[in-house]
Each structure stands twice: as C-alpha cells, then as structure tokens.
Coordinates of C-alpha atoms and ligand atoms in Angstrom, one line a residue:
X115 CA 48.9 -97.4 57.1
X116 CA 45.0 -97.7 57.3
X117 CA 42.6 -95.7 54.5
X118 CA 41.0 -93.3 56.6
X119 CA 37.6 -93.4 54.3
X120 CA 36.9 -93.9 50.8
X121 CA 36.4 -90.1 50.4
X122 CA 37.9 -87.5 47.3
X123 CA 39.0 -85.2 50.2
X124 CA 41.1 -87.5 52.2
X125 CA 44.4 -88.5 50.5
X126 CA 46.4 -91.2 52.4
X127 CA 50.4 -91.9 51.2
X128 CA 52.4 -93.2 53.6
X129 CA 51.4 -91.5 56.6
X130 CA 50.6 -88.4 55.9
X131 CA 47.1 -87.3 54.5
X132 CA 45.7 -84.4 53.0
X133 CA 42.3 -83.7 54.6
X134 CA 39.6 -80.7 52.9
X135 CA 36.6 -80.0 54.6
X136 CA 35.2 -77.6 56.3
X137 CA 35.8 -76.0 59.7
X138 CA 33.4 -76.7 61.8
X139 CA 35.0 -75.7 65.1
X140 CA 37.9 -74.6 66.5
X141 CA 38.6 -75.0 70.5
X142 CA 41.8 -73.6 72.2
X143 CA 43.1 -74.6 75.2
X144 CA 46.2 -73.0 75.7
X145 CA 49.1 -75.4 74.6
X146 CA 47.3 -76.9 72.1
X147 CA 44.3 -77.1 69.8
X148 CA 41.6 -78.6 68.1
X149 CA 40.5 -77.8 64.5
X150 CA 37.4 -80.7 63.6
X151 CA 37.2 -80.8 59.9
X152 CA 33.9 -81.7 58.1
X153 CA 33.4 -83.9 54.6
X154 CA 30.0 -85.3 53.6
X155 CA 31.3 -89.1 55.7
X156 CA 31.8 -87.0 58.9
X157 CA 34.3 -85.8 60.5
X158 CA 38.5 -85.6 61.1
X159 CA 40.2 -84.3 64.0
X160 CA 43.1 -82.1 63.6
X161 CA 44.9 -81.8 66.4
X162 CA 47.6 -78.9 66.8
X163 CA 50.4 -79.4 70.1
X164 CA 51.7 -75.6 69.9
X165 CA 55.3 -76.3 70.3
X166 CA 55.2 -79.1 68.0
X167 CA 53.4 -76.7 64.5
X168 CA 54.8 -74.4 62.7
X169 CA 53.9 -71.0 64.2
X170 CA 52.6 -69.7 61.2
X171 CA 50.4 -72.3 60.3
X172 CA 49.1 -72.3 64.1
X173 CA 48.2 -69.1 63.9
X174 CA 46.3 -70.0 60.8
X175 CA 45.0 -72.7 61.6
X176 CA 43.5 -71.7 65.2
X177 CA 42.1 -67.9 63.9
X178 CA 40.0 -69.7 61.0
X179 CA 35.9 -68.4 61.0
X180 CA 33.9 -72.0 60.9
X181 CA 32.9 -72.8 57.4
X182 CA 36.2 -72.1 56.1
X183 CA 37.0 -74.2 53.2
X184 CA 40.8 -75.5 53.8
X185 CA 43.4 -78.7 53.1
X186 CA 45.0 -80.0 55.5
X187 CA 48.2 -81.8 55.5
X188 CA 49.8 -84.1 58.1
X189 CA 50.8 -86.9 59.6
X190 CA 47.8 -89.8 60.6
X191 CA 48.4 -90.4 64.4
X192 CA 45.9 -93.2 65.7
X193 CA 44.3 -91.4 68.4
X194 CA 42.2 -93.5 71.3
X195 CA 40.3 -89.6 72.0
X196 CA 37.9 -89.0 68.4
X197 CA 35.8 -91.1 66.5
X198 CA 37.5 -92.0 63.7
X199 CA 40.3 -93.5 65.9
X200 CA 43.1 -91.1 63.6
X201 CA 43.7 -87.2 63.8
X202 CA 46.0 -85.3 61.5
X203 CA 49.4 -83.2 63.2
X204 CA 49.2 -80.8 60.4
X205 CA 52.4 -79.9 58.5
X206 CA 51.1 -77.8 55.7
X207 CA 47.9 -75.8 54.7
X208 CA 46.0 -73.9 52.6
X209 CA 42.5 -72.2 53.1
X210 CA 40.5 -72.3 49.7
X211 CA 37.7 -69.8 50.2
X212 CA 37.5 -68.5 54.2
X213 CA 33.4 -68.0 55.3
X214 CA 32.4 -64.7 56.5
X215 CA 30.7 -64.0 59.9
X216 CA 28.5 -64.3 61.2
X217 CA 27.2 -67.2 59.9
X218 CA 23.7 -67.0 58.9
X219 CA 22.6 -70.0 60.8
X220 CA 24.3 -72.4 63.0
X221 CA 25.4 -76.0 61.3
X222 CA 26.7 -77.6 64.2
X223 CA 24.9 -75.8 67.0
X224 CA 21.4 -77.5 68.6
X225 CA 19.7 -73.9 68.7
X226 CA 16.0 -74.8 66.8
X227 CA 16.1 -72.8 63.5
X228 CA 13.3 -71.9 61.9
X229 CA 12.2 -73.6 58.9
X230 CA 12.7 -70.3 56.5
X231 CA 15.4 -69.4 58.3
X232 CA 16.4 -73.1 57.3
X233 CA 15.6 -72.9 54.0
X234 CA 16.5 -69.5 53.3
X235 CA 19.8 -70.3 53.6
X236 CA 18.7 -74.0 52.2
X237 CA 23.2 -74.8 51.2
X238 CA 24.5 -74.2 55.1
X239 CA 21.1 -75.8 56.2
X240 CA 22.2 -79.1 54.0
X241 CA 25.8 -79.3 55.7
X242 CA 24.3 -80.3 58.2
X243 CA 24.7 -84.3 58.5
X244 CA 20.3 -84.9 59.3
X245 CA 19.4 -82.8 56.9
X246 CA 22.1 -84.3 53.9
X247 CA 21.2 -87.7 54.9
X248 CA 17.4 -87.0 53.4
X249 CA 18.4 -86.3 50.3
X250 CA 20.9 -89.2 49.8
X251 CA 17.9 -91.2 51.5
X252 CA 15.8 -89.6 48.4
X253 CA 18.4 -90.7 46.0
X254 CA 18.2 -94.2 46.5
X255 CA 14.6 -94.7 46.9
X256 CA 14.3 -93.7 43.5
X257 CA 16.9 -95.8 42.2
X258 CA 15.1 -98.5 44.3
X259 CA 12.2 -97.1 42.3
X260 CA 13.5 -97.8 39.1
X261 CA 15.1 -101.4 39.8
X262 CA 11.5 -102.3 41.1
X263 CA 9.4 -100.9 37.8
X264 CA 12.1 -101.8 35.6
X265 CA 12.4 -105.5 36.6
X266 CA 8.6 -105.3 35.7
X267 CA 8.8 -104.8 32.4
X268 CA 8.0 -100.9 32.1
X269 CA 10.4 -98.2 29.9
X270 CA 10.6 -95.0 31.3
X271 CA 9.4 -92.1 29.3
X272 CA 9.8 -88.3 29.7
X273 CA 6.7 -86.4 28.5
X274 CA 6.3 -82.6 28.0
X275 CA 6.3 -79.6 30.8
X276 CA 5.1 -77.6 28.7
X277 CA 2.1 -77.7 26.4
X278 CA -0.4 -75.5 24.7
X279 CA -4.1 -77.4 26.6
X280 CA -5.1 -77.2 30.0
X281 CA -4.8 -80.9 31.4
X282 CA -7.1 -82.2 33.5
X283 CA -9.9 -80.1 34.1
X284 CA -7.4 -77.0 33.7
X285 CA -7.7 -75.5 37.5
X286 CA -4.5 -75.9 39.0
X287 CA -2.2 -75.1 36.1
X288 CA 0.4 -72.5 35.7
X289 CA -0.2 -70.3 32.8
X290 CA 2.8 -69.3 30.6
X291 CA 4.4 -67.3 28.2
X292 CA 5.4 -69.8 25.5
X293 CA 6.9 -67.4 22.8
X294 CA 3.8 -65.4 21.3
X295 CA 0.8 -67.9 22.7
X296 CA 0.3 -68.9 26.0
X297 CA 0.7 -72.7 27.2
X298 CA 0.8 -74.4 31.6
X299 CA 3.6 -75.8 32.9
X300 CA 2.0 -79.5 33.9
X301 CA 0.3 -81.1 36.7
X302 CA 0.7 -85.0 35.5
X303 CA 2.0 -86.9 32.9
X304 CA -1.7 -88.0 32.9
X305 CA -2.5 -87.7 28.6
X306 CA 0.9 -88.6 27.8
X307 CA 1.3 -91.3 29.8
X308 CA -2.6 -92.7 28.6
X309 CA -1.2 -91.6 24.4
X310 CA 1.5 -93.9 24.8
X311 CA -0.8 -97.0 25.8
X312 CA -2.1 -96.9 22.2
X313 CA 1.3 -97.2 20.3
X314 CA 2.8 -100.6 22.1
X315 CA 4.5 -99.5 25.1
X316 CA 1.9 -101.3 27.1
X317 CA 4.4 -100.7 30.3
X318 CA 6.0 -97.2 31.3
X319 CA 6.6 -94.8 34.0
X320 CA 7.4 -91.2 34.6
X321 CA 9.8 -89.3 37.1
X322 CA 9.4 -86.2 37.1
X323 CA 8.5 -82.5 37.9
X324 CA 4.2 -81.9 38.1
X325 CA 3.4 -78.3 39.0
X326 CA 0.3 -77.6 40.4
X327 CA -0.9 -74.0 40.7
X328 CA -2.7 -74.3 44.1
X329 CA -2.6 -71.9 47.3
X330 CA -2.3 -74.7 49.6
X331 CA 0.6 -73.7 52.7
X332 CA 0.4 -77.4 54.3
X333 CA 3.4 -79.3 55.5
X334 CA 1.7 -81.3 52.5
X335 CA 1.4 -79.5 49.3
X336 CA 3.6 -77.7 47.5
X337 CA 4.1 -76.2 44.0
X338 CA 6.3 -78.2 41.7
X339 CA 7.2 -81.9 43.3
X340 CA 8.2 -85.6 41.8
X341 CA 5.8 -87.9 40.4
X342 CA 6.4 -91.0 39.7
X343 CA 3.9 -92.2 37.3
X344 CA 3.7 -95.0 35.6
X345 CA 1.0 -96.6 32.7
X346 CA 0.2 -100.0 31.9
X347 CA -1.6 -101.9 29.0
X348 CA -4.0 -105.3 29.2
X349 CA -5.2 -104.7 32.3
X350 CA -8.9 -106.6 33.5
X351 CA -9.2 -104.3 36.3
X352 CA -7.4 -101.6 38.5
X353 CA -6.6 -104.5 41.1
X354 CA -3.9 -105.1 39.3
X355 CA -2.6 -101.7 39.0
X356 CA -2.5 -101.7 43.0
X357 CA -1.0 -105.0 42.8
X358 CA 2.1 -103.6 40.3
X359 CA 2.4 -100.6 43.2
X360 CA 2.5 -102.7 46.3
X361 CA 5.0 -104.7 44.7
X362 CA 7.3 -101.4 44.0
X363 CA 6.5 -100.2 47.2
X364 CA 7.4 -103.3 49.3
X365 CA 10.6 -103.9 47.4
X366 CA 11.3 -100.1 47.7
X367 CA 10.8 -100.3 51.7
X368 CA 13.0 -103.2 52.2
X369 CA 15.9 -101.9 49.8
X370 CA 15.7 -98.6 51.9
X371 CA 16.4 -100.5 55.1
X372 CA 19.3 -102.1 53.5
X373 CA 21.1 -99.2 51.2
X374 CA 19.6 -96.8 53.5
X375 CA 21.2 -98.4 57.2
X376 CA 23.7 -95.2 57.2
X377 CA 21.5 -93.0 56.8
X378 CA 19.2 -93.9 58.4
X379 CA 21.3 -94.2 61.7
X380 CA 22.1 -90.6 60.9
X381 CA 18.5 -89.9 61.3
X382 CA 17.9 -92.9 64.0
X383 CA 15.0 -94.2 61.7
X384 CA 13.6 -97.0 61.0
X385 CA 11.3 -98.5 58.3
X386 CA 9.2 -100.5 58.9
X387 CA 7.9 -103.1 56.2
X388 CA 4.5 -103.5 56.5
X389 CA 2.7 -107.7 54.9
X390 CA 1.2 -107.3 52.3
X391 CA -1.5 -107.5 50.8
X392 CA -1.9 -104.1 52.2
X393 CA -5.1 -103.9 53.2
X394 CA -8.3 -101.6 50.9
X395 CA -11.3 -100.2 52.5
X396 CA -13.6 -98.9 49.8
X397 CA -14.3 -95.3 49.5
X398 CA -18.0 -95.7 51.7
X399 CA -16.6 -98.0 54.3
X400 CA -14.0 -94.9 54.9
X401 CA -17.0 -92.5 54.7
X402 CA -18.3 -94.8 57.7
X403 CA -15.8 -94.7 59.6
X404 CA -15.0 -90.9 59.8
X405 CA -18.5 -90.4 60.2
X406 CA -18.9 -92.7 63.7
X407 CA -15.2 -90.6 64.4
X408 CA -17.8 -87.5 64.4
X409 CA -16.6 -85.8 60.8
X410 CA -20.2 -85.6 59.1
X411 CA -18.6 -85.4 55.4
X412 CA -21.5 -87.2 53.1
X413 CA -21.2 -89.4 50.1
X414 CA -19.5 -87.8 47.1
X415 CA -17.2 -85.7 49.5
X416 CA -13.5 -85.2 49.6
X417 CA -12.2 -87.3 52.4
X418 CA -10.2 -84.7 53.6
X419 CA -6.7 -83.9 55.4
X420 CA -9.3 -84.9 58.7
X421 CA -10.9 -87.7 56.6
X422 CA -7.7 -88.6 55.8
X423 CA -6.3 -88.6 59.0
X424 CA -9.6 -90.5 60.8
X425 CA -9.0 -93.7 58.5
X426 CA -5.5 -93.7 58.6
X427 CA -6.2 -93.9 62.7
X428 CA -8.6 -96.9 62.2
X429 CA -6.0 -98.7 60.3
X430 CA -3.2 -97.6 62.9
X431 CA -5.1 -99.4 65.5
X432 CA -4.9 -102.3 63.4
X433 CA -1.0 -102.6 62.5
X434 CA -1.4 -101.4 59.0
X435 CA 0.6 -98.0 57.7
X436 CA -0.5 -98.4 54.3
X437 CA -3.6 -99.5 53.3
X438 CA -5.9 -98.6 50.0
X439 CA -9.2 -97.0 49.2
X440 CA -10.8 -97.9 46.4
X441 CA -14.1 -97.4 44.4
X442 CA -14.5 -93.8 44.6
X443 CA -17.8 -91.5 43.5
X444 CA -17.0 -91.5 39.8
X445 CA -17.9 -87.8 40.5
X446 CA -15.0 -87.3 42.8
X447 CA -12.7 -88.6 39.9
X448 CA -11.9 -87.0 36.9
X449 CA -12.7 -87.8 33.4
X450 CA -10.1 -90.9 32.4
X451 CA -11.0 -92.9 35.2
X452 CA -13.1 -95.8 34.4
X453 CA -16.4 -95.7 35.7
X454 CA -18.5 -98.7 37.5
X455 CA -21.5 -98.5 35.1
X456 CA -24.7 -99.2 36.8
X457 CA -23.3 -97.6 39.6
X458 CA -22.3 -94.0 41.4
X459 CA -18.7 -95.4 41.7
X460 CA -15.4 -95.8 39.5
X461 CA -12.2 -98.3 39.2
X462 CA -9.9 -96.0 41.2
X463 CA -7.6 -95.6 44.2
X464 CA -6.2 -94.3 46.7
X465 CA -2.8 -95.6 48.2
X466 CA -2.7 -94.3 51.7
X467 CA 0.4 -93.7 54.1
X468 CA -0.4 -93.8 57.7
X469 CA -3.2 -91.0 56.9
X470 CA -1.9 -88.9 53.8
X471 CA -3.0 -90.0 50.1
X472 CA 0.8 -90.7 48.4
X473 CA -1.0 -92.2 45.5
X474 CA -4.2 -92.0 43.5
X475 CA -5.2 -94.2 40.2
X476 CA -7.1 -96.8 38.7
X477 CA -8.8 -98.2 35.2
X478 CA -8.7 -95.7 32.8
X479 CA -12.0 -95.2 30.2
X480 CA -10.3 -96.4 27.1
X481 CA -13.3 -96.5 24.9
X482 CA -13.5 -93.5 22.7
X483 CA -17.6 -92.3 23.0
X484 CA -17.8 -92.7 27.2
X485 CA -14.3 -90.8 27.3
X486 CA -15.8 -88.0 25.3
X487 CA -19.6 -88.6 26.7
X488 CA -17.4 -88.1 31.0
X489 CA -15.9 -84.9 29.5
X490 CA -19.1 -83.1 28.7
X491 CA -20.3 -84.8 31.7
X492 CA -17.7 -82.7 33.5
X493 CA -18.0 -79.8 31.9
X494 CA -14.9 -80.0 29.4
X495 CA -14.4 -79.7 25.8
X496 CA -13.8 -82.7 23.7
X497 CA -12.7 -80.1 20.9
X498 CA -9.9 -78.9 23.6
X499 CA -8.4 -81.9 23.9
X500 CA -7.7 -84.0 20.4
X501 CA -4.3 -84.5 20.5
X502 CA -5.6 -86.6 23.3
X503 CA -8.5 -88.1 22.2
X504 CA -7.3 -89.2 18.9
X505 CA -5.1 -91.7 20.3
X506 CA -8.4 -94.0 21.5
X507 CA -10.1 -93.2 18.2
X508 CA -7.4 -95.8 16.4
X509 CA -7.3 -98.2 18.4
X510 CA -6.3 -97.9 22.1
X511 CA -6.2 -101.6 25.0
X512 CA -7.4 -101.0 28.5
X513 CA -5.3 -100.1 30.5
X514 CA -4.3 -98.2 33.7
X515 CA -2.2 -96.4 35.9
X516 CA -0.8 -94.7 39.2
X517 CA 0.6 -91.3 40.5
X518 CA 3.2 -91.7 43.6
X519 CA 4.3 -88.8 45.4
X520 CA 7.3 -89.8 45.2
X521 CA 8.3 -86.5 48.8
X522 CA 4.7 -87.6 50.4
X523 CA 6.3 -91.5 50.1
X524 CA 9.6 -90.5 51.5
X525 CA 7.9 -88.4 53.8
X526 CA 5.9 -90.5 55.6
X527 CA 8.9 -93.6 55.0
X528 CA 10.5 -91.6 57.2
X529 CA 8.4 -90.1 59.0
X530 CA 9.5 -85.6 58.7
X531 CA 6.8 -83.1 59.8
X532 CA 6.6 -81.6 56.4
X533 CA 6.9 -82.4 52.6
X534 CA 9.8 -79.3 52.6
X535 CA 12.2 -81.4 54.2
X536 CA 12.5 -83.5 51.7
X537 CA 13.1 -81.0 48.5
X538 CA 16.2 -78.9 48.4
X539 CA 14.3 -75.9 46.6
X540 CA 10.8 -76.1 47.4
X541 CA 8.6 -74.0 45.9
X542 CA 5.0 -73.2 47.3
X543 CA 2.8 -70.3 46.8
X544 CA 4.9 -67.8 49.2
X545 CA 8.9 -69.0 48.1
X546 CA 10.3 -68.7 45.6
X547 CA 14.1 -69.0 46.3
X548 CA 16.6 -70.0 46.5
Ligands
LIG678 P1 -3.2 -86.7 41.6 O1 -3.7 -85.6 41.3 O2 -3.8 -87.1 43.0 O3 -3.4 -87.9 40.9 O4 -1.2 -86.8 42.1 C1 -0.7 -88.1 42.5 C2 -0.1 -87.9 43.5 O5 0.5 -87.0 43.4 C3 1.2 -86.0 45.0 N1 0.8 -85.0 45.2 C4 1.2 -83.6 45.2 N2 2.6 -83.8 46.4 C5 3.0 -82.7 47.1 N3 2.2 -81.5 46.8 C6 0.9 -81.3 45.7 N4 0.4 -80.0 45.7 C7 0.7 -82.6 45.6 N5 -0.4 -83.1 44.3 C8 -0.3 -84.2 44.4 C9 0.4 -86.9 45.8 C10 -0.2 -87.2 44.9 O6 -1.0 -88.8 45.5 N6 -3.0 -88.3 37.3 C11 -3.3 -88.5 38.3 C12 -2.8 -89.5 38.7 C13 -3.1 -91.2 38.0 O7 -4.2 -91.5 38.1 O8 -2.5 -91.9 37.3 C14 -2.7 -87.7 39.6 O9 -2.3 -86.5 39.0 O10 1.3 -88.2 45.9

C-alpha cells in the first residue's frame, strides 16, 4: 500500500487508512456522496456509495457541517478521479469537533472577503492553503536568514523589549506601566546591539519584535513587526555592512526558490533573484530623479512613500529590483549614525526593494565625544543615555549594522499587497485583537 502522505493526520495500514482533518465540502449525488477532507498537506476524498456503507455512518458523514473536524477510517482505493489518485471508502468515523453554522467566512468559496473580516477571523482565514503558504514561507525565510548570518560568523542575541529609557529619540514609543514606574517597549535593539560591540561579541544578530507607536494606517506600517538586526565591528566603512546584507539577502532569495518551491506553487508566485552587486544610488541622485518626475522634494527631506516609489520605477526601468540608497544627509538620520565629516551627509544607507524601504543601516559613531555632540545636536539629553554611553567610554571598536523589516522583505519578495498579509495577528492603530 502506498503511503498517502507524510502527515500525522493520515495513517495507512494494510489497505486501510485513517484520515483526519476539516470537512471542506460534502456533495450528495443521490446514490453516491463525496466528502472532501482537508489538512495542511491538501485534500483527500472520502467516497460513499450509499449501498456499500453502513446507513448510520452514511447518515452521519453526509450531514456534517463544513469545517467540522473528523477522523475517518476506511479502505484505500486507487482512483483516477481525484488529485491524489486515491480515495477512502469509510468504515468508521469519529467527530472531534462539530463546526457551528453559519461560518463567519468561507474557506474555499471564491468570494472576495474584506481584509478586516479575514483578520477578525484569522483562524478561519488561515485554513486557506494560499494564506497558510505565506507563513510557511515566512518560517523558511527566517531559517534561511539564520543560516546565512551564522555562516558569516554572527552570534544570535536577545535584548530586552522593555526598557527604561527612550530608545532612538523617544517620539514613537509605547509607554507601559512597569510596576510603579513608566517603561517603554523597544522600537529597535539599536542601543543594545551597539553596547554589545564593546564586549568582543563582534558580530551579532537578533530577530525579534519591534514596536512603533505610529498612527500610520498604510499597507506597509504596523505597530509591531519582526526586525532582523545585525551589528558588526571592525568595519572600515558602511559599504562593508551593505555587502553583508546583500550576501544574506541573495542567499535568502535563492534558498526561498528552492525550499519554498511547494508553497510558491500554491501562491502561483516566482521569486526573481537580482544580479549582484545591487546598484547604489546616493540620496542626492534620488532627489534629482524625484524632482525630474515632478515631486518637489528638497535637500534634507525624507523621500517618503511617493519618492521611494518614483525611485523604484526609475530602477525597475533599469531592471533593478533591489538597490541601496546611500549618503543620506546627517540631519535626516538618527544620532548614532556617523557623519561624513566636512559634508552635510552621513555614512548611512537604506535598502529598497521595488520602491519600498526594507532596511536601513550604516556606520555608527563610535567616538564618545562625537557621539555626545551628535546627541546634543539632535536635542537629546546625554544623561538619559548613560547606560548606552558608558559602553563607549571604555573602549569601543568601529562598527556598523542594519535593521531589516522581516515582513517588508517577505511582502516584496512575494509581491503581496499589504504587510498584514505577512503577519498572523497584525497590530496597527485600530487593531489590537485577535
Ligand atoms: P528603521 O526605523 O528604518 O531603522 O527600521 C528598520 C526597518 O524596519 C522596518 N520597519 C517597519 N516595518 C513595519 N512596520 C513599521 N512601522 C516599521 N518601521 C520600520 C523597515 C525598516 O527599514 N535602528 C535602525 C536600524 C539600524 O540602523 O540598524 C532602525 O530601526 O523595513
């Protein structure tokens, strides 16, 4: 007897199989009825010729509400009518959990359901193979990121997500009550990953949640996302950091095509692997491109969604999906970024993927006095950052790093319309549940 599928929900022994799953559909055609059972690997058909099945069992199986969870045991028959080439003729069944009627939303119906409805009933939405495939791909992607970054000599670290001090400026933090004093949810591991550079852990990475108290209702912003952060010492310039993330992303894209082939097929998607090196534009070049397209941004302005899109279209015409934007004005970048002395610019970069920022990073200011001066210039009080600044007082190597939005990377890779598609239970200004 061929093994039907490698699944905990299917058992095959001597021509008899037990299949377990959700009732996707029951079709009664008079003398014969069909029940489609679904699990994570696909569907299997339970075929019930009325005359050959125990009447009680027939009655039970043909009246099951959709999405009820059952176990069906029966004889395995080859069948040219089903995708699997097999069907089950049932001899017994057990109902684990009967689904209430009506369902809050359909699983296989081809009706368009609003994003909000889908997210309100995410457990149901995730029963769709094409929705689940995204999260299988996310898991594969994070596995590939970890392999790549570990192969490059990075140590995984875990830094606190609850903190006393305002992280990188203070504006976008969620304030929480920490016993009898206030605290904040981390917007990024920035300060901690830099502190670690003073320890000899000279290449570290973290993949963890980051929280942003931004009231932005867009298809690319959420208030909680997964950030893939890296920090590396002994660099000579920010280009070494850019080369590192290019190496990692290239490996991830190639790996996804291979290890994610099944899920990509479910989604009907392919992943393009851009050639290397990824082009590098300067911020000033981007401003020119944006201005020529009629968007009146001036030196120092954020490129913004619209500007990024214009640059994205410009690069798409050149066949570039992934490209760096480097040398931002220092005033547009946080205090920890190193200034390009004698110019208004900084050793910073963003990595954009088809018109959307997916990462930012740069070389950091590791010199204590200059770092304090930069903080003061940005209107921050160095006294609030003592725990961070201390690490720069007693020997800090030159270093740099990056933060990559895991969901943004996945969304662009799969060409999904909304970042919420890549988060199981998204958090945004209006969504705190489920
Ligand atoms: P930044 O604030 O640019 O940099 O964030 C890094 C990356 O995180 C992702 N991201 C988001 N994803 C979803 N929703 C959001 N609201 C959101 N905000 C940011 C983006 C972005 O490129 N400490 C620096 C990184 C560094 O220099 O190492 C930082 O946090 O993909």
